[in-house]
Coordinates of C-alpha atoms in Angstrom, one line a residue:
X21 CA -18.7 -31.8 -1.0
X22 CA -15.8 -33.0 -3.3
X23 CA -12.7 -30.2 -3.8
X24 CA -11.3 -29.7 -7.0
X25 CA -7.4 -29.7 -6.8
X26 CA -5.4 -28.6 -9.7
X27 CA -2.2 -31.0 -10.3
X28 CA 0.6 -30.6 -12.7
X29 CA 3.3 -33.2 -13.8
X30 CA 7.3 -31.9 -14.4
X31 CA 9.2 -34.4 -16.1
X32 CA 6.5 -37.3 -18.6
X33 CA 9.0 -40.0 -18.8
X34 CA 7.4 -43.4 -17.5
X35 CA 7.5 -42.1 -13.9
X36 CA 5.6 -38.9 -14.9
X37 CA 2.8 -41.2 -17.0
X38 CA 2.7 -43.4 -13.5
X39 CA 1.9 -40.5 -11.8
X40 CA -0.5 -39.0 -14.0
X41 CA -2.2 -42.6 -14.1
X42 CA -2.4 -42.5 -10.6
X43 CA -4.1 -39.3 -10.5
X44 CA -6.7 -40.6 -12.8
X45 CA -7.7 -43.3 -10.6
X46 CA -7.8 -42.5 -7.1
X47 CA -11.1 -41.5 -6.8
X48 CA -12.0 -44.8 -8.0
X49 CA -10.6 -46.2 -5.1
X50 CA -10.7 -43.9 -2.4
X51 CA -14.3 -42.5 -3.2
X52 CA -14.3 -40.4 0.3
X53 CA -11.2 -38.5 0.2
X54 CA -12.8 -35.5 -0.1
X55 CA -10.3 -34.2 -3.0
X56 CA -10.3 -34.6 -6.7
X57 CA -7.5 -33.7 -8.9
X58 CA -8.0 -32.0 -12.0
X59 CA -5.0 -32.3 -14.6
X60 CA -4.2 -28.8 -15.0
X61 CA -0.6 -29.1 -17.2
X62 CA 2.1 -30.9 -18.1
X63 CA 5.9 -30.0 -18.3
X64 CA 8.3 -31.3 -20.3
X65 CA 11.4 -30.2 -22.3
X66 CA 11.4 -32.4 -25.1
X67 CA 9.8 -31.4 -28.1
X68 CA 6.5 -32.9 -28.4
X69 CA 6.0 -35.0 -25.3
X70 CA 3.8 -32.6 -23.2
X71 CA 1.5 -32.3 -26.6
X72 CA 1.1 -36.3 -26.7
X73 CA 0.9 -36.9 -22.7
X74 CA -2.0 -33.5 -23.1
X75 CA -3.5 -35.6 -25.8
X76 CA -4.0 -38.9 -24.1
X77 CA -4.2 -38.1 -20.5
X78 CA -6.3 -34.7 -20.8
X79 CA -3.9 -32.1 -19.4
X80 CA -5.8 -29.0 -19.8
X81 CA -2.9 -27.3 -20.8
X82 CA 1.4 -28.0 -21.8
X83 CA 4.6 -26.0 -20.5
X84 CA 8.5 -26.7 -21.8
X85 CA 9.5 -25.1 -19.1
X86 CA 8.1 -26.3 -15.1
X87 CA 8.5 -22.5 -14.4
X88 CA 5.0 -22.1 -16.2
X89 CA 4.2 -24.3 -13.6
X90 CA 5.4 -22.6 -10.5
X91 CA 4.1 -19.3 -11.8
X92 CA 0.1 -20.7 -13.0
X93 CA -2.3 -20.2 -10.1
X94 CA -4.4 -23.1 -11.3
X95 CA -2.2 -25.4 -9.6
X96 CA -2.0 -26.2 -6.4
X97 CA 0.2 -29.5 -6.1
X98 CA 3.0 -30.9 -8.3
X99 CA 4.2 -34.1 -9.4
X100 CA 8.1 -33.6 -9.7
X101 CA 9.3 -36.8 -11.8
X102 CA 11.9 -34.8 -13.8
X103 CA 15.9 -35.8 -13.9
X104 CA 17.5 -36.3 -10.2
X105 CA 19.4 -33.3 -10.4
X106 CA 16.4 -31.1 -11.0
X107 CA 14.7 -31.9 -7.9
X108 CA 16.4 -29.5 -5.4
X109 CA 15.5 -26.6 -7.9
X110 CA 12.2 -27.3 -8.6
X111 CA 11.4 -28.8 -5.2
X112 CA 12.0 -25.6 -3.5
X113 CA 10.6 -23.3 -6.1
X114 CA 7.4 -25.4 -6.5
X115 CA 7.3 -24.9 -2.6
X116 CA 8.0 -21.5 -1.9
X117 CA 5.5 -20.9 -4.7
X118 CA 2.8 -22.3 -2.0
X119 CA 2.6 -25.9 -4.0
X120 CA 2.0 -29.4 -2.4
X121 CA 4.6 -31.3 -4.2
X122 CA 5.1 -35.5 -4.2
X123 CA 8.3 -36.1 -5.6
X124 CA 10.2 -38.8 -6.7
X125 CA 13.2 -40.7 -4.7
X126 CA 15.9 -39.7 -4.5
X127 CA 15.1 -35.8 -4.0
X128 CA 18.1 -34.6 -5.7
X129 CA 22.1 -36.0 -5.4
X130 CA 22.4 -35.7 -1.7
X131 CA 21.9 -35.4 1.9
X132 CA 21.7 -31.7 1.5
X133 CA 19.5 -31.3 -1.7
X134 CA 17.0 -33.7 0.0
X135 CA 16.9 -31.3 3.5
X136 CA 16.9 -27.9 1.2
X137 CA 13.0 -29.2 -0.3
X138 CA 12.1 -30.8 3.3
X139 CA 13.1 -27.2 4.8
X140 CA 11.7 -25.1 2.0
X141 CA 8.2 -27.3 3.0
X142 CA 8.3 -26.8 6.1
X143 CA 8.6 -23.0 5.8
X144 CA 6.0 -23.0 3.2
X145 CA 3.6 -24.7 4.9
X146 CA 3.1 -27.1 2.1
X147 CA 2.6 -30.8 2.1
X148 CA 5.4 -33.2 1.2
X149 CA 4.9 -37.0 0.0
X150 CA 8.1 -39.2 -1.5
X151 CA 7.7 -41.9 -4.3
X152 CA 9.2 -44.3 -1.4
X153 CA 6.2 -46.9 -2.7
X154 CA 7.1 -50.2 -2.0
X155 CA 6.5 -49.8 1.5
X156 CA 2.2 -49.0 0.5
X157 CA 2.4 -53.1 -0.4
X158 CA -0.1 -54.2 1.8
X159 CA 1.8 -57.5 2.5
X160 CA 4.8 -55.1 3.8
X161 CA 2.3 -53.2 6.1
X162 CA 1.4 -56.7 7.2
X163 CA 5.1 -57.6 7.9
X164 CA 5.4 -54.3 9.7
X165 CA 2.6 -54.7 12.4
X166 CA 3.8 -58.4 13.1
X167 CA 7.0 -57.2 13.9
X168 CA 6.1 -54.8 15.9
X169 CA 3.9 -56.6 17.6
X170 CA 6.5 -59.2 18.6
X171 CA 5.0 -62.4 16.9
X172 CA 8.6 -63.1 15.4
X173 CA 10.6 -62.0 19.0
X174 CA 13.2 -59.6 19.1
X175 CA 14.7 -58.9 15.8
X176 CA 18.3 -60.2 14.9
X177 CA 18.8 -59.8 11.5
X178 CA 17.3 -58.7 8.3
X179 CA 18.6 -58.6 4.5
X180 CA 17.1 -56.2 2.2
X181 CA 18.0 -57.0 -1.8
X182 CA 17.2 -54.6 -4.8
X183 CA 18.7 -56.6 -8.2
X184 CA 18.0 -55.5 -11.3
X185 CA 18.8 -56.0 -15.2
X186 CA 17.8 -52.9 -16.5
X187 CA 21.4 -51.0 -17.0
X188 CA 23.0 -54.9 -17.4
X189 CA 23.0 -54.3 -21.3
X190 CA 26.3 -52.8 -22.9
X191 CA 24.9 -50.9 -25.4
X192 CA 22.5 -49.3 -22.5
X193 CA 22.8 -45.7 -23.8
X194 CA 24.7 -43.4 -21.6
X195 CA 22.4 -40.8 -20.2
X196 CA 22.0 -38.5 -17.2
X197 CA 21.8 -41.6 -14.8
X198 CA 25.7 -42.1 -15.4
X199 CA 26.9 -39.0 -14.7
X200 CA 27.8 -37.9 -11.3
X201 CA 26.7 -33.9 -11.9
X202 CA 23.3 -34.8 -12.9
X203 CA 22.5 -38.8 -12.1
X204 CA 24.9 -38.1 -8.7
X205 CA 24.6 -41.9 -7.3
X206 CA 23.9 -44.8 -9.9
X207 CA 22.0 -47.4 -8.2
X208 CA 22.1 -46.2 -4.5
X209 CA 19.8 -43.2 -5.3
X210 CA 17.9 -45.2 -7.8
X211 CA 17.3 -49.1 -5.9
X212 CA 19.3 -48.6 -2.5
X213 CA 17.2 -45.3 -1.3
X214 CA 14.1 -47.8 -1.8
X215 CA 15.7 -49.8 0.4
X216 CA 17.2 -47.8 3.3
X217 CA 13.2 -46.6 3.1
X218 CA 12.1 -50.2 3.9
X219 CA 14.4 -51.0 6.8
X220 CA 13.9 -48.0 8.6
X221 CA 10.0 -48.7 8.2
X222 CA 10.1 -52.1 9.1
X223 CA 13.3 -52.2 11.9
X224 CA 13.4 -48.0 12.8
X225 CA 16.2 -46.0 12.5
X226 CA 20.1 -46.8 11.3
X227 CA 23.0 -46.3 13.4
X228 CA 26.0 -47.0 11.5
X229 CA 27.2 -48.5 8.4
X230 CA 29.6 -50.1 6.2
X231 CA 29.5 -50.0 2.6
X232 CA 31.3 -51.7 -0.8
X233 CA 30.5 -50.1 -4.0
X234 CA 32.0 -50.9 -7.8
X235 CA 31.1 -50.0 -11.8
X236 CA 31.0 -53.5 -13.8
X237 CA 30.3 -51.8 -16.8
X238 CA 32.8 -48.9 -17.1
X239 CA 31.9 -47.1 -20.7
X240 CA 28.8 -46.7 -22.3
X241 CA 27.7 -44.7 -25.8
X242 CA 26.3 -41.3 -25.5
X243 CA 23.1 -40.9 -27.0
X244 CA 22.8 -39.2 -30.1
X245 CA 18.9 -38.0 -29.1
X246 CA 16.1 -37.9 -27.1
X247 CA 16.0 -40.9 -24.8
X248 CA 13.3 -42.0 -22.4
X249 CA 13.9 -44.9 -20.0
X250 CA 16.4 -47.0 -20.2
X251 CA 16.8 -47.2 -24.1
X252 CA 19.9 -48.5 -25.9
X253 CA 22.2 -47.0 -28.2
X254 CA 25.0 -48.3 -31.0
X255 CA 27.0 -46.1 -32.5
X256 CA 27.3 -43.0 -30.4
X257 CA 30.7 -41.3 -28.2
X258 CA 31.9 -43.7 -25.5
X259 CA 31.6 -42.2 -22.2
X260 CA 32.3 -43.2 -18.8
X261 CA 30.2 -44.7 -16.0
X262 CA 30.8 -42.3 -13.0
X263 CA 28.6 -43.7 -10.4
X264 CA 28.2 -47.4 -9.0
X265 CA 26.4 -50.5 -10.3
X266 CA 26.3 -52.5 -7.0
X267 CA 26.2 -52.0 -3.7
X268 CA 26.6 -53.8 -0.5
X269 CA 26.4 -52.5 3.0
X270 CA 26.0 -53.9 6.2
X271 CA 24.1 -52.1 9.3
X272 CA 23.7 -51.6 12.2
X273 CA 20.1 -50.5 13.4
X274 CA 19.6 -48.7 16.8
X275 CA 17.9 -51.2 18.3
X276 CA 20.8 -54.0 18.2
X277 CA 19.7 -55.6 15.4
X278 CA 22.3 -56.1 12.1
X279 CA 21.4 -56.0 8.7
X280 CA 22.6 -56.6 4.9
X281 CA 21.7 -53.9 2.0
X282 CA 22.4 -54.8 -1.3
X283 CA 21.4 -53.7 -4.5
X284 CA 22.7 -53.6 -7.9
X285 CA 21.3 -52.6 -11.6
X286 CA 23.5 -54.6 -13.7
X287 CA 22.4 -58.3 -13.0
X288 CA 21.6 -60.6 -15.8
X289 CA 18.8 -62.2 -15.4
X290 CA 17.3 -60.6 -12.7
X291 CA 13.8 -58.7 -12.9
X292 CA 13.0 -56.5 -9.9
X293 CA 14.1 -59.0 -7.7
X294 CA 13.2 -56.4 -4.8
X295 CA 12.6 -58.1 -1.2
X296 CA 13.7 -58.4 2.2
X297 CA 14.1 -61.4 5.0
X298 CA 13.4 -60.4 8.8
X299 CA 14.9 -63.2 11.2
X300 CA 13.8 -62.5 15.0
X301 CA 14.4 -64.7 18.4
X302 CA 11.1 -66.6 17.3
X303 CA 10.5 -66.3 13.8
X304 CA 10.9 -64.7 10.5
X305 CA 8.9 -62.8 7.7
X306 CA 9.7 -62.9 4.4
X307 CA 8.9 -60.5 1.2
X308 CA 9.3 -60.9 -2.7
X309 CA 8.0 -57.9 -4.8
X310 CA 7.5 -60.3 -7.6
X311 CA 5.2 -62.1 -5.3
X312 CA 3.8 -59.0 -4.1
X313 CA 1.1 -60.4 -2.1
X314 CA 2.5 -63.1 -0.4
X315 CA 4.2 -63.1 2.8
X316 CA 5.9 -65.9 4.4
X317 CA 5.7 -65.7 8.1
X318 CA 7.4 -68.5 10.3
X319 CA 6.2 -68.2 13.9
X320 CA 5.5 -70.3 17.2
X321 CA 7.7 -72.0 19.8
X322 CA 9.3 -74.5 17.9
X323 CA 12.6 -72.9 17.0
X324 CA 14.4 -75.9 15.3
X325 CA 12.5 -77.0 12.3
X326 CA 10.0 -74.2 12.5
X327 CA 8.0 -74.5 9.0
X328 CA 7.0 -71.3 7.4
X329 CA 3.7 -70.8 5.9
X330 CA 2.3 -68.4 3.0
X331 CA 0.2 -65.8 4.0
X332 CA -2.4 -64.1 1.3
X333 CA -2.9 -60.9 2.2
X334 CA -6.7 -59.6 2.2
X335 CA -8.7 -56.9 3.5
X336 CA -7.6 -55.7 6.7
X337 CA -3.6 -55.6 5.5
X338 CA -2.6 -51.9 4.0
X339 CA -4.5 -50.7 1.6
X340 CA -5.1 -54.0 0.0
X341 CA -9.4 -53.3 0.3
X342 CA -9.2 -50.0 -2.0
X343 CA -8.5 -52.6 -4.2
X344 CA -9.8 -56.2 -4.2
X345 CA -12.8 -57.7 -2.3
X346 CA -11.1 -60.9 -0.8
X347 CA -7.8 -62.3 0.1
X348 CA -5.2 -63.5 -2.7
X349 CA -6.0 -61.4 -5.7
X350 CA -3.5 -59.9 -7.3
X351 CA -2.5 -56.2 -7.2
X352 CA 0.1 -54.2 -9.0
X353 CA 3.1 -51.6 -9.5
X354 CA 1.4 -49.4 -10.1
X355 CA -1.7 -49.9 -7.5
X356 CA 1.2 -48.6 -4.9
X357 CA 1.4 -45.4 -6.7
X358 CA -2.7 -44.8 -6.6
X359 CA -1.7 -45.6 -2.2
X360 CA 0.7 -43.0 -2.8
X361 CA -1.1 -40.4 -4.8
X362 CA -4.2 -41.4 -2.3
X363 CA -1.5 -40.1 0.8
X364 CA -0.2 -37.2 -0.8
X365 CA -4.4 -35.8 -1.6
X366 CA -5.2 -37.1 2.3
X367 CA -1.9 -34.6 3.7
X368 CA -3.5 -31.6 1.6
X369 CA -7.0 -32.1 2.6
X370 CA -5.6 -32.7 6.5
X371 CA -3.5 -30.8 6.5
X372 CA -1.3 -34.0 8.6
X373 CA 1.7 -35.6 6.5
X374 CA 0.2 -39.2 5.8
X375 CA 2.8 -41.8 4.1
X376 CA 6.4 -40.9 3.7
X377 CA 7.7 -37.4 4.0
X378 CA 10.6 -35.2 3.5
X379 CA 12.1 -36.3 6.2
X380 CA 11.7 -39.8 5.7
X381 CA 14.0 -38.5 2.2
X382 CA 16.6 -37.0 4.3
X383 CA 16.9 -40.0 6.2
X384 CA 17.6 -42.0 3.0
X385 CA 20.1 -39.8 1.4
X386 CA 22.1 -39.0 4.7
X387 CA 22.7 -42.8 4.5
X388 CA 22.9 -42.9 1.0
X389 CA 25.2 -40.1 1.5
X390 CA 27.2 -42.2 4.0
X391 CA 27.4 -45.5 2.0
X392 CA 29.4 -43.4 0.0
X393 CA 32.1 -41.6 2.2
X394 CA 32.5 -46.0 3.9
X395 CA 33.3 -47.3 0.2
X396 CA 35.4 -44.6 -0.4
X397 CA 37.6 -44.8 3.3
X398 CA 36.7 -48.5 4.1
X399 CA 35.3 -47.8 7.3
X400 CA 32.3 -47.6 8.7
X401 CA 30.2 -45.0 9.5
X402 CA 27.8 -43.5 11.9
X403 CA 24.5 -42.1 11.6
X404 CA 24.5 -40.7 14.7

């Protein structure tokens, strides 16, 4: 027997349509899970946007404010994909009002915002899942078991990159993500967090760091309305940029190993150039979102001149058989969200966290948080 489970979205910006889209389609995929989630409302506080996501996704029902939402007793989980410096707020409201909540990285502008929802989940008894999705690429989870499993030796060294283009405009219109108060970081919360969340799942835990950060793009216009995205403007107040564009950080991971973080939002002519390169005693893995289901994999005895080879992933790696019968066809962006949503309905019906968590969110930010405090003193710093 199938359980209904009423969901609500806070926040229907693209993240909020990804979600919702997600919801839509994971029964389609996961046809035993046992849960199916009924669109109950949408929240949103600017004018008209609940109305049109009601109207072509089939929320039931529209709120301007996402206390409507903590307050309805038709919902029982919540999609929090509002503004960074909402999610503390509604995070522990949504969860002391007995909701499942998946929210969206960063989970507020710190260390201490993110452990505030993990705690106020853990007292509720709710579960917790973390928009942490490029980890649910199957060719990751591939990466994953053959390091652990030794086929590329002890690991050395691994480089993690997160480049982007989509703040490199000048005229990009400066919104919440700019500001300290409400955006807190720039691009560690928004690309580096994803990325601290891959080398811990790939490598384990971080001991200590040292970090470089810098603005390239100092002012910016304020827009004069409603903005969604990352939308232009011309014409508005000049503002300043008061977090980082870029970010470069070196660690140290428990285990020995070293490792390179960097990440930046402002880089002409780079697309989501997200990846990572895992170098070991005896081999090395090698990831390009872009090429999301490919994974080089160099391995064997050779050691000098060791060619590496192109693995397609295929049934049997992740969660790649929800989705395609065979090896080497393609799957998407937002196919790692319908993983996610597919974790988040698994932890509610099992009552077991499945995916990331919470604390997986404090993790990040404490070394977001410390990435921080090191390009600020110029030293580095330990996670201990």
């Amino acid at each position: 027997m199938v359980d209904t489970l009423g969901v609500a979205v806070v926040g229907f910006g693209w993240m909020g349509r990804v979600h919702t889209q997600a919801y839509a389609r994971v029964a389609h995929h996961y046809p035993g899970l046992g849960l199916r989630p009924e669109l109950v409302t949408v929240a949103e506080e600017v004018p008209g946007r609940a109305e049109e996501a009601a109207a072509r996704f089939g929320f039931a029902s529209t709120a301007r404010d996402w206390r409507e939402v903590a307050a309805d007793p038709r919902v029982r989980a919540v999609s929090i994909t509002a503004p960074n410096f909402l999610h503390r707020e509604i995070g522990v409201a949504m969860a002391e009002a007995g909701k499942h909540i998946w929210i969206e990285k960063p989970v507020g502008l710190s260390a201490e915002d993110a452990r505030a929802v993990a705690d106020a989940v853990a007292k509720s008894g709710v579960q917790g899942t973390v928009g942490f999705n490029y980890r649910n690429a199957p060719a990751v989870a591939c990466a994953r078991e053959l390091i652990a499993s030794g086929e590329i030796g002890a690991v050395t060294h691994v480089r993690v990159r997160l480049f982007s283009d989509y703040a490199a405009h000048p005229l990009g219109a400066l919104t919440w993500r700019y500001e300290r108060e409400r955006g807190g970081s720039g691009v560690l919360g928004d690309l580096a967090s994803h990325g601290v969340d891959l080398a811990r799942f790939l490598l384990g835990d971080i001991a200590a760091l040292a970090a470089d950060t810098a603005v390239f793009i100092a002012e910016r216009a304020r827009p004069t309305g409603a903005t969604a995205g990352h939308a232009l403007a011309a014409g508005g107040e000049p503002g300043p940029v008061e977090n980082e564009d870029y970010v470069n950080c070196l660690l140290r991971f428990a285990s020995g190993a070293r490792g390179v973080l960097e990440a930046c939002r402002v880089s002409v002519g780079e697309q989501n150039n997200y990846g990572f390169e895992v170098h070991g005693t005896r081999g090395a893995v090698f990831w390009d979102f872009r090429r999301m289901g490919e994974l080089g994999v160099s391995r064997g005895d050779s050691y000098q001149d060791q060619p590496v080879s192109t693995l397609y992933v295929g049934p049997g790696h992740g969660d790649y058989e929800a989705f395609q019968p065979g090896a080497a066809s393609s799957m998407g962006y937002d196919d790692l969200k319908v993983v996610e949503a597919q974790h988040f309905l698994r932890s509610i019906a099992d009552g077991t966290a499945h995916g990331p968590t919470l604390e997986d969110a404090v993790r990040s930010a404490v070394a977001l948080d410390a990435m921080s405090r090191s390009a600020e003193s110029g030293a580095w710093v330990s996670l201990a």
